[in-house]
Amino acid sequence: MGASAKPLTGDTFAKKPLATRVWKTLLRYKWLYLLMLPGIVYYIVYQYVPMLGLIIAFKKYNLMKGMWGSDWVGFDNFRVIFSSPEFPSLVRNTLLISLYRILFNMLPDVMLALILNEIRSPWFKRVVQTITYGPHFLSWIIVYGLVFSFFAPGAGLVTTLFRDMGWGNLDILQNSEYFRTLLVSSDIWKSTGFGAIIYLAALASINNELYEAAVVDGAGRWRQMWHITLPGIREVFILLLILRIGHIMDAGFEQVYIFLNARVYDVGDILDTWIFRRGIEQMEFSVPAAMGVFKSVIGLVLVVGANKLAKKVGGSGIW
């Protein structure tokens, strides 16, 4: 009988040619790679291939000539953006609305998750979850319809109540002083329930033995929450904060576009609504594409900076 084959050790495998090592790895984990394949194809087709369109930002795009036949203009489209008199106002409105969302929308998610975590009645907990999750599945058109039914000038339920009670005319939808407050408050109502799901998952991963040890040491519910619960969801909070900072130049186009009207343009017009008007309504694609590149670069810088800062303060960051 011939000698038995020697087992393939780590050193032996490392000495194989690169192509051989790659091929053997693919064969060994073929089913895992097959499961990954649909996701990889999706991201290539819908995320990476469309990025070729960024070259429009450096061209004077012409529909008749197409993307490849249009003339190169270098950074002229960016000069148009930065020299526009609307640009400072657009950036200011975008940053303010995004910062308001970050400051006032993340804490309600955490608070609702903590409250639900303390509820001991299963049926009552399910009822609260259903009620709070529901608004997330409503489109912003429906949400605006609800807001309009309450605050329509002269005809809404709340405005009619104010007028009938002799408290004066209430104008919320067309008042620039209340527009950002209206955006943030309606977003809190719509997204808080769904945002709490992530924190509930993080709370479920906390070891119950920590709470049992805290009870033995005489810690009450508030002490347990401060020393066990909140540290247990800190990493998730930092992760979501970094992701929100990366989208700080977005400010929620769909909601803002639906709520926007001519009387609140000075406080509500953001980069995305400007891109929509310039690109879709005026059929000018090069300058809005340059604005998209500008937003992406700023978002990338903020994500990298926030990730490094999170690591310095003791968090794990995204990578």
mmCIF file of C-alpha atoms in Angstrom:
data_model
loop_
_atom_site.group_PDB
_atom_site.id
_atom_site.type_symbol
_atom_site.label_atom_id
_atom_site.label_comp_id
_atom_site.label_asym_id
_atom_site.label_seq_id
_atom_site.Cartn_x
_atom_site.Cartn_y
_atom_site.Cartn_z
ATOM 1 C CA MET A 1 0.000 0.000 0.000
ATOM 2 C CA GLY A 2 1.194 3.503 -0.807
ATOM 3 C CA ALA A 3 1.992 6.086 1.790
ATOM 4 C CA SER A 4 -0.994 8.029 3.043
ATOM 5 C CA ALA A 5 -1.331 11.657 1.922
ATOM 6 C CA LYS A 6 0.087 14.234 4.291
ATOM 7 C CA PRO A 7 -2.445 16.643 5.845
ATOM 8 C CA LEU A 8 -2.428 20.159 4.438
ATOM 9 C CA THR A 9 -0.991 22.261 7.259
ATOM 10 C CA GLY A 10 -1.053 26.058 7.477
ATOM 11 C CA ASP A 11 2.578 26.376 6.403
ATOM 12 C CA THR A 12 2.064 24.055 3.451
ATOM 13 C CA PHE A 13 -1.005 25.988 2.362
ATOM 14 C CA ALA A 14 0.836 29.309 2.610
ATOM 15 C CA LYS A 15 3.583 27.998 0.280
ATOM 16 C CA LYS A 16 1.077 27.266 -2.486
ATOM 17 C CA PRO A 17 0.762 29.775 -5.358
ATOM 18 C CA LEU A 18 -1.742 32.577 -4.820
ATOM 19 C CA ALA A 19 -4.117 31.335 -7.533
ATOM 20 C CA THR A 20 -4.133 27.859 -5.975
ATOM 21 C CA ARG A 21 -4.835 29.249 -2.504
ATOM 22 C CA VAL A 22 -7.692 31.400 -3.798
ATOM 23 C CA TRP A 23 -9.207 28.501 -5.728
ATOM 24 C CA LYS A 24 -9.017 26.130 -2.750
ATOM 25 C CA THR A 25 -10.581 28.758 -0.472
ATOM 26 C CA LEU A 26 -13.421 29.267 -2.930
ATOM 27 C CA LEU A 27 -14.068 25.549 -3.098
ATOM 28 C CA ARG A 28 -13.946 25.163 0.666
ATOM 29 C CA TYR A 29 -16.460 27.956 1.335
ATOM 30 C CA LYS A 30 -18.404 27.696 -1.933
ATOM 31 C CA TRP A 31 -21.845 27.653 -0.305
ATOM 32 C CA LEU A 32 -21.111 30.736 1.773
ATOM 33 C CA TYR A 33 -19.932 32.606 -1.311
ATOM 34 C CA LEU A 34 -23.046 31.518 -3.184
ATOM 35 C CA LEU A 35 -25.163 33.007 -0.406
ATOM 36 C CA MET A 36 -23.161 36.236 -0.667
ATOM 37 C CA LEU A 37 -23.455 36.414 -4.448
ATOM 38 C CA PRO A 38 -26.944 38.050 -4.715
ATOM 39 C CA GLY A 39 -25.928 40.790 -2.292
ATOM 40 C CA ILE A 40 -22.648 41.379 -4.099
ATOM 41 C CA VAL A 41 -24.400 41.585 -7.474
ATOM 42 C CA TYR A 42 -26.980 44.000 -6.037
ATOM 43 C CA TYR A 43 -24.338 46.397 -4.725
ATOM 44 C CA ILE A 44 -22.296 46.223 -7.925
ATOM 45 C CA VAL A 45 -25.279 46.890 -10.200
ATOM 46 C CA TYR A 46 -27.169 49.456 -8.109
ATOM 47 C CA GLN A 47 -24.441 51.089 -5.998
ATOM 48 C CA TYR A 48 -21.080 50.975 -7.800
ATOM 49 C CA VAL A 49 -21.965 51.016 -11.510
ATOM 50 C CA PRO A 50 -24.112 54.188 -11.131
ATOM 51 C CA MET A 51 -21.072 55.914 -9.631
ATOM 52 C CA LEU A 52 -19.731 56.202 -13.188
ATOM 53 C CA GLY A 53 -22.317 58.941 -13.601
ATOM 54 C CA LEU A 54 -20.222 61.163 -11.335
ATOM 55 C CA ILE A 55 -18.196 62.200 -14.365
ATOM 56 C CA ILE A 56 -21.200 64.342 -15.341
ATOM 57 C CA ALA A 57 -20.102 66.690 -12.573
ATOM 58 C CA PHE A 58 -16.971 67.465 -14.603
ATOM 59 C CA LYS A 59 -18.739 67.865 -17.945
ATOM 60 C CA LYS A 60 -21.265 70.142 -19.609
ATOM 61 C CA TYR A 61 -23.812 67.383 -19.986
ATOM 62 C CA ASN A 62 -25.883 67.322 -23.138
ATOM 63 C CA LEU A 63 -28.751 64.869 -23.516
ATOM 64 C CA MET A 64 -28.162 64.564 -27.259
ATOM 65 C CA LYS A 65 -24.433 63.848 -26.910
ATOM 66 C CA GLY A 66 -24.775 61.555 -23.909
ATOM 67 C CA MET A 67 -22.478 61.143 -20.938
ATOM 68 C CA TRP A 68 -19.382 60.160 -22.914
ATOM 69 C CA GLY A 69 -19.857 62.637 -25.766
ATOM 70 C CA SER A 70 -20.404 65.735 -23.632
ATOM 71 C CA ASP A 71 -17.602 68.273 -23.329
ATOM 72 C CA TRP A 72 -15.276 68.321 -20.317
ATOM 73 C CA VAL A 73 -15.406 71.514 -18.254
ATOM 74 C CA GLY A 74 -13.231 70.515 -15.290
ATOM 75 C CA PHE A 75 -14.258 72.200 -12.044
ATOM 76 C CA ASP A 76 -16.470 74.869 -13.657
ATOM 77 C CA ASN A 77 -19.641 73.288 -12.249
ATOM 78 C CA PHE A 78 -18.203 73.472 -8.733
ATOM 79 C CA ARG A 79 -17.327 77.139 -9.268
ATOM 80 C CA VAL A 80 -20.950 77.763 -10.236
ATOM 81 C CA ILE A 81 -22.102 76.156 -6.971
ATOM 82 C CA PHE A 82 -19.706 77.949 -4.653
ATOM 83 C CA SER A 83 -20.304 81.321 -6.306
ATOM 84 C CA SER A 84 -24.092 80.994 -6.179
ATOM 85 C CA PRO A 85 -25.763 83.478 -3.785
ATOM 86 C CA GLU A 86 -28.070 80.671 -2.614
ATOM 87 C CA PHE A 87 -25.243 78.349 -1.554
ATOM 88 C CA PRO A 88 -24.588 79.730 1.989
ATOM 89 C CA SER A 89 -28.288 79.660 2.801
ATOM 90 C CA LEU A 90 -28.709 76.128 1.444
ATOM 91 C CA VAL A 91 -25.770 74.800 3.478
ATOM 92 C CA ARG A 92 -26.946 76.569 6.627
ATOM 93 C CA ASN A 93 -30.497 75.225 6.346
ATOM 94 C CA THR A 94 -29.268 71.710 5.588
ATOM 95 C CA LEU A 95 -26.863 71.628 8.524
ATOM 96 C CA LEU A 96 -29.352 73.111 10.983
ATOM 97 C CA ILE A 97 -32.161 70.715 10.080
ATOM 98 C CA SER A 98 -29.789 67.737 10.186
ATOM 99 C CA LEU A 99 -28.327 68.790 13.536
ATOM 100 C CA TYR A 100 -31.818 69.253 14.967
ATOM 101 C CA ARG A 101 -32.693 65.746 13.822
ATOM 102 C CA ILE A 102 -29.579 64.309 15.468
ATOM 103 C CA LEU A 103 -30.016 66.222 18.726
ATOM 104 C CA PHE A 104 -33.741 65.696 19.213
ATOM 105 C CA ASN A 105 -34.492 62.438 17.370
ATOM 106 C CA MET A 106 -31.969 60.046 18.880
ATOM 107 C CA LEU A 107 -32.858 60.513 22.552
ATOM 108 C CA PRO A 108 -36.579 59.662 22.089
ATOM 109 C CA ASP A 109 -35.522 56.349 20.484
ATOM 110 C CA VAL A 110 -33.402 55.483 23.531
ATOM 111 C CA MET A 111 -36.055 56.619 26.008
ATOM 112 C CA LEU A 112 -38.812 54.604 24.330
ATOM 113 C CA ALA A 113 -36.598 51.509 24.243
ATOM 114 C CA LEU A 114 -35.816 51.916 27.961
ATOM 115 C CA ILE A 115 -39.502 52.333 28.788
ATOM 116 C CA LEU A 116 -40.501 49.279 26.764
ATOM 117 C CA ASN A 117 -37.713 47.304 28.384
ATOM 118 C CA GLU A 118 -39.161 48.074 31.824
ATOM 119 C CA ILE A 119 -42.714 47.001 30.953
ATOM 120 C CA ARG A 120 -43.432 43.613 32.498
ATOM 121 C CA SER A 121 -46.907 43.009 31.030
ATOM 122 C CA PRO A 122 -46.416 41.237 27.645
ATOM 123 C CA TRP A 123 -49.795 42.230 26.169
ATOM 124 C CA PHE A 124 -49.415 45.881 27.149
ATOM 125 C CA LYS A 125 -45.885 45.928 25.740
ATOM 126 C CA ARG A 126 -47.114 44.550 22.420
ATOM 127 C CA VAL A 127 -49.883 47.167 22.262
ATOM 128 C CA VAL A 128 -47.414 49.997 22.903
ATOM 129 C CA GLN A 129 -44.999 48.630 20.320
ATOM 130 C CA THR A 130 -47.725 48.346 17.692
ATOM 131 C CA ILE A 131 -48.926 51.904 18.301
ATOM 132 C CA THR A 132 -45.440 53.411 18.249
ATOM 133 C CA TYR A 133 -44.164 51.386 15.274
ATOM 134 C CA GLY A 134 -47.192 52.151 13.106
ATOM 135 C CA PRO A 135 -46.309 55.703 11.957
ATOM 136 C CA HIS A 136 -43.021 54.489 10.466
ATOM 137 C CA PHE A 137 -44.909 52.700 7.688
ATOM 138 C CA LEU A 138 -46.833 55.821 6.657
ATOM 139 C CA SER A 139 -45.486 57.815 3.724
ATOM 140 C CA TRP A 140 -44.636 61.459 4.199
ATOM 141 C CA ILE A 141 -47.584 62.356 1.953
ATOM 142 C CA ILE A 142 -49.956 60.806 4.478
ATOM 143 C CA VAL A 143 -48.102 62.399 7.399
ATOM 144 C CA TYR A 144 -48.365 65.814 5.753
ATOM 145 C CA GLY A 145 -52.063 65.190 5.163
ATOM 146 C CA LEU A 146 -52.520 64.557 8.875
ATOM 147 C CA VAL A 147 -50.505 67.647 9.787
ATOM 148 C CA PHE A 148 -52.471 69.718 7.277
ATOM 149 C CA SER A 149 -55.787 68.549 8.735
ATOM 150 C CA PHE A 150 -54.692 69.910 12.126
ATOM 151 C CA PHE A 151 -52.843 73.079 11.124
ATOM 152 C CA ALA A 152 -54.329 74.174 7.779
ATOM 153 C CA PRO A 153 -54.650 77.988 7.804
ATOM 154 C CA GLY A 154 -58.223 78.869 8.754
ATOM 155 C CA ALA A 155 -59.567 75.324 8.371
ATOM 156 C CA GLY A 156 -57.473 72.937 10.472
ATOM 157 C CA LEU A 157 -58.774 71.428 13.696
ATOM 158 C CA VAL A 158 -56.236 73.220 15.884
ATOM 159 C CA THR A 159 -56.370 76.521 13.995
ATOM 160 C CA THR A 160 -60.173 76.498 14.119
ATOM 161 C CA LEU A 161 -60.051 75.829 17.867
ATOM 162 C CA PHE A 162 -57.682 78.747 18.393
ATOM 163 C CA ARG A 163 -59.937 81.059 16.381
ATOM 164 C CA ASP A 164 -63.147 79.960 18.095
ATOM 165 C CA MET A 165 -61.588 80.329 21.545
ATOM 166 C CA GLY A 166 -60.552 83.892 20.718
ATOM 167 C CA TRP A 167 -56.821 83.156 20.911
ATOM 168 C CA GLY A 168 -56.095 84.597 17.468
ATOM 169 C CA ASN A 169 -55.128 83.083 14.146
ATOM 170 C CA LEU A 170 -52.624 80.230 14.309
ATOM 171 C CA ASP A 171 -50.361 79.884 11.288
ATOM 172 C CA ILE A 172 -47.956 76.947 11.583
ATOM 173 C CA LEU A 173 -47.483 75.617 8.059
ATOM 174 C CA GLN A 174 -46.635 78.974 6.488
ATOM 175 C CA ASN A 175 -44.655 80.489 9.343
ATOM 176 C CA SER A 176 -40.886 80.310 8.961
ATOM 177 C CA GLU A 177 -40.427 80.457 12.751
ATOM 178 C CA TYR A 178 -42.174 77.102 13.228
ATOM 179 C CA PHE A 179 -41.130 75.274 10.058
ATOM 180 C CA ARG A 180 -38.035 73.511 11.431
ATOM 181 C CA THR A 181 -39.848 72.676 14.668
ATOM 182 C CA LEU A 182 -42.640 71.156 12.604
ATOM 183 C CA LEU A 183 -40.160 69.067 10.624
ATOM 184 C CA VAL A 184 -38.386 67.712 13.700
ATOM 185 C CA SER A 185 -41.539 67.036 15.721
ATOM 186 C CA SER A 186 -43.283 65.201 12.871
ATOM 187 C CA ASP A 187 -40.126 63.165 12.255
ATOM 188 C CA ILE A 188 -39.987 62.218 15.950
ATOM 189 C CA TRP A 189 -43.606 61.049 15.817
ATOM 190 C CA LYS A 190 -42.975 59.014 12.671
ATOM 191 C CA SER A 191 -39.611 57.383 13.387
ATOM 192 C CA THR A 192 -39.239 57.010 17.157
ATOM 193 C CA GLY A 193 -41.057 53.693 17.453
ATOM 194 C CA PHE A 194 -39.103 52.051 14.681
ATOM 195 C CA GLY A 195 -35.798 53.517 15.859
ATOM 196 C CA ALA A 196 -36.323 51.962 19.284
ATOM 197 C CA ILE A 197 -36.184 48.467 17.740
ATOM 198 C CA ILE A 198 -32.391 48.633 17.394
ATOM 199 C CA TYR A 199 -31.953 49.631 21.022
ATOM 200 C CA LEU A 200 -34.356 46.912 22.161
ATOM 201 C CA ALA A 201 -32.173 44.380 20.329
ATOM 202 C CA ALA A 202 -29.118 45.785 22.099
ATOM 203 C CA LEU A 203 -30.899 45.607 25.446
ATOM 204 C CA ALA A 204 -31.816 41.978 24.813
ATOM 205 C CA SER A 205 -28.124 41.131 24.388
ATOM 206 C CA ILE A 206 -27.174 42.366 27.875
ATOM 207 C CA ASN A 207 -26.343 39.498 30.223
ATOM 208 C CA ASN A 208 -29.085 39.080 32.850
ATOM 209 C CA GLU A 209 -26.474 37.956 35.360
ATOM 210 C CA LEU A 210 -25.293 41.560 35.564
ATOM 211 C CA TYR A 211 -28.735 42.647 36.760
ATOM 212 C CA GLU A 212 -28.887 39.751 39.223
ATOM 213 C CA ALA A 213 -25.504 40.705 40.664
ATOM 214 C CA ALA A 214 -26.645 44.336 40.912
ATOM 215 C CA VAL A 215 -29.770 43.280 42.823
ATOM 216 C CA VAL A 216 -27.640 41.266 45.253
ATOM 217 C CA ASP A 217 -25.488 44.365 45.821
ATOM 218 C CA GLY A 218 -28.625 46.380 46.618
ATOM 219 C CA ALA A 219 -28.858 48.422 43.402
ATOM 220 C CA GLY A 220 -32.314 49.749 42.494
ATOM 221 C CA ARG A 221 -33.824 50.109 39.040
ATOM 222 C CA TRP A 222 -32.272 53.532 38.459
ATOM 223 C CA ARG A 223 -28.810 52.308 39.487
ATOM 224 C CA GLN A 224 -29.144 49.271 37.238
ATOM 225 C CA MET A 225 -30.167 51.474 34.327
ATOM 226 C CA TRP A 226 -27.282 53.893 34.862
ATOM 227 C CA HIS A 227 -24.524 51.331 35.402
ATOM 228 C CA ILE A 228 -25.690 48.381 33.251
ATOM 229 C CA THR A 229 -28.384 49.310 30.728
ATOM 230 C CA LEU A 230 -26.972 52.565 29.368
ATOM 231 C CA PRO A 231 -23.384 51.248 29.050
ATOM 232 C CA GLY A 232 -24.846 48.185 27.328
ATOM 233 C CA ILE A 233 -26.324 50.284 24.500
ATOM 234 C CA ARG A 234 -23.496 52.833 24.289
ATOM 235 C CA GLU A 235 -21.796 51.141 21.337
ATOM 236 C CA VAL A 236 -25.053 50.996 19.377
ATOM 237 C CA PHE A 237 -25.741 54.654 20.124
ATOM 238 C CA ILE A 238 -22.267 55.672 18.909
ATOM 239 C CA LEU A 239 -22.650 53.567 15.764
ATOM 240 C CA LEU A 240 -26.006 55.153 14.879
ATOM 241 C CA LEU A 241 -24.611 58.595 15.668
ATOM 242 C CA ILE A 242 -21.718 58.070 13.239
ATOM 243 C CA LEU A 243 -24.117 56.921 10.530
ATOM 244 C CA ARG A 244 -26.340 59.956 11.083
ATOM 245 C CA ILE A 245 -23.343 62.280 10.931
ATOM 246 C CA GLY A 246 -22.440 60.721 7.577
ATOM 247 C CA HIS A 247 -25.876 61.770 6.254
ATOM 248 C CA ILE A 248 -25.767 65.250 7.740
ATOM 249 C CA MET A 249 -25.839 66.824 4.262
ATOM 250 C CA ASP A 250 -29.107 65.067 3.347
ATOM 251 C CA ALA A 251 -31.580 66.526 5.909
ATOM 252 C CA GLY A 252 -34.448 64.328 4.684
ATOM 253 C CA PHE A 253 -35.366 65.420 1.152
ATOM 254 C CA GLU A 254 -38.775 63.727 0.962
ATOM 255 C CA GLN A 255 -40.149 65.289 4.119
ATOM 256 C CA VAL A 256 -38.711 68.748 3.442
ATOM 257 C CA TYR A 257 -39.921 68.798 -0.171
ATOM 258 C CA ILE A 258 -43.463 67.872 0.840
ATOM 259 C CA PHE A 259 -43.662 70.360 3.734
ATOM 260 C CA LEU A 260 -41.927 73.167 1.838
ATOM 261 C CA ASN A 261 -43.865 76.173 0.548
ATOM 262 C CA ALA A 262 -42.946 79.582 -0.851
ATOM 263 C CA ARG A 263 -43.234 81.384 2.498
ATOM 264 C CA VAL A 264 -40.668 79.192 4.280
ATOM 265 C CA TYR A 265 -38.012 78.923 1.583
ATOM 266 C CA ASP A 266 -35.596 81.058 3.574
ATOM 267 C CA VAL A 267 -35.431 78.471 6.401
ATOM 268 C CA GLY A 268 -36.476 75.260 4.618
ATOM 269 C CA ASP A 269 -34.738 75.192 1.247
ATOM 270 C CA ILE A 270 -31.931 72.620 1.474
ATOM 271 C CA LEU A 271 -29.304 71.207 -0.878
ATOM 272 C CA ASP A 272 -31.480 68.293 -2.016
ATOM 273 C CA THR A 273 -34.504 70.449 -2.885
ATOM 274 C CA TRP A 274 -32.202 72.760 -4.838
ATOM 275 C CA ILE A 275 -30.757 69.749 -6.675
ATOM 276 C CA PHE A 276 -34.260 68.546 -7.501
ATOM 277 C CA ARG A 277 -35.348 71.903 -8.907
ATOM 278 C CA ARG A 278 -32.158 72.408 -10.874
ATOM 279 C CA GLY A 279 -31.812 68.855 -12.151
ATOM 280 C CA ILE A 280 -35.360 67.579 -12.649
ATOM 281 C CA GLU A 281 -37.421 70.711 -13.155
ATOM 282 C CA GLN A 282 -34.857 72.721 -15.143
ATOM 283 C CA MET A 283 -33.241 69.688 -16.860
ATOM 284 C CA GLU A 284 -29.736 70.840 -15.907
ATOM 285 C CA PHE A 285 -27.771 67.816 -14.724
ATOM 286 C CA SER A 286 -24.110 68.806 -14.478
ATOM 287 C CA VAL A 287 -24.352 71.344 -11.646
ATOM 288 C CA PRO A 288 -26.630 69.157 -9.469
ATOM 289 C CA ALA A 289 -24.231 66.246 -10.050
ATOM 290 C CA ALA A 290 -21.376 68.435 -8.830
ATOM 291 C CA MET A 291 -23.445 69.276 -5.756
ATOM 292 C CA GLY A 292 -23.908 65.546 -5.164
ATOM 293 C CA VAL A 293 -20.144 65.009 -5.320
ATOM 294 C CA PHE A 294 -19.654 67.860 -2.849
ATOM 295 C CA LYS A 295 -22.172 66.288 -0.455
ATOM 296 C CA SER A 296 -20.539 62.863 -0.746
ATOM 297 C CA VAL A 297 -17.062 64.198 -0.019
ATOM 298 C CA ILE A 298 -18.286 66.105 3.037
ATOM 299 C CA GLY A 299 -20.177 63.019 4.261
ATOM 300 C CA LEU A 300 -17.091 60.821 3.846
ATOM 301 C CA VAL A 301 -14.902 63.266 5.774
ATOM 302 C CA LEU A 302 -17.456 63.486 8.588
ATOM 303 C CA VAL A 303 -17.835 59.706 8.864
ATOM 304 C CA VAL A 304 -14.064 59.162 9.014
ATOM 305 C CA GLY A 305 -13.646 61.960 11.547
ATOM 306 C CA ALA A 306 -16.545 60.773 13.716
ATOM 307 C CA ASN A 307 -15.231 57.205 13.616
ATOM 308 C CA LYS A 308 -11.777 58.294 14.806
ATOM 309 C CA LEU A 309 -13.317 60.461 17.521
ATOM 310 C CA ALA A 310 -15.501 57.564 18.690
ATOM 311 C CA LYS A 311 -12.435 55.360 19.046
ATOM 312 C CA LYS A 312 -10.600 58.008 21.042
ATOM 313 C CA VAL A 313 -13.439 58.278 23.566
ATOM 314 C CA GLY A 314 -13.551 54.538 24.062
ATOM 315 C CA GLY A 315 -16.010 53.366 21.433
ATOM 316 C CA SER A 316 -15.420 50.721 18.793
ATOM 317 C CA GLY A 317 -16.522 52.813 15.803
ATOM 318 C CA ILE A 318 -17.608 51.332 12.498
ATOM 319 C CA TRP A 319 -14.278 49.796 11.516
#
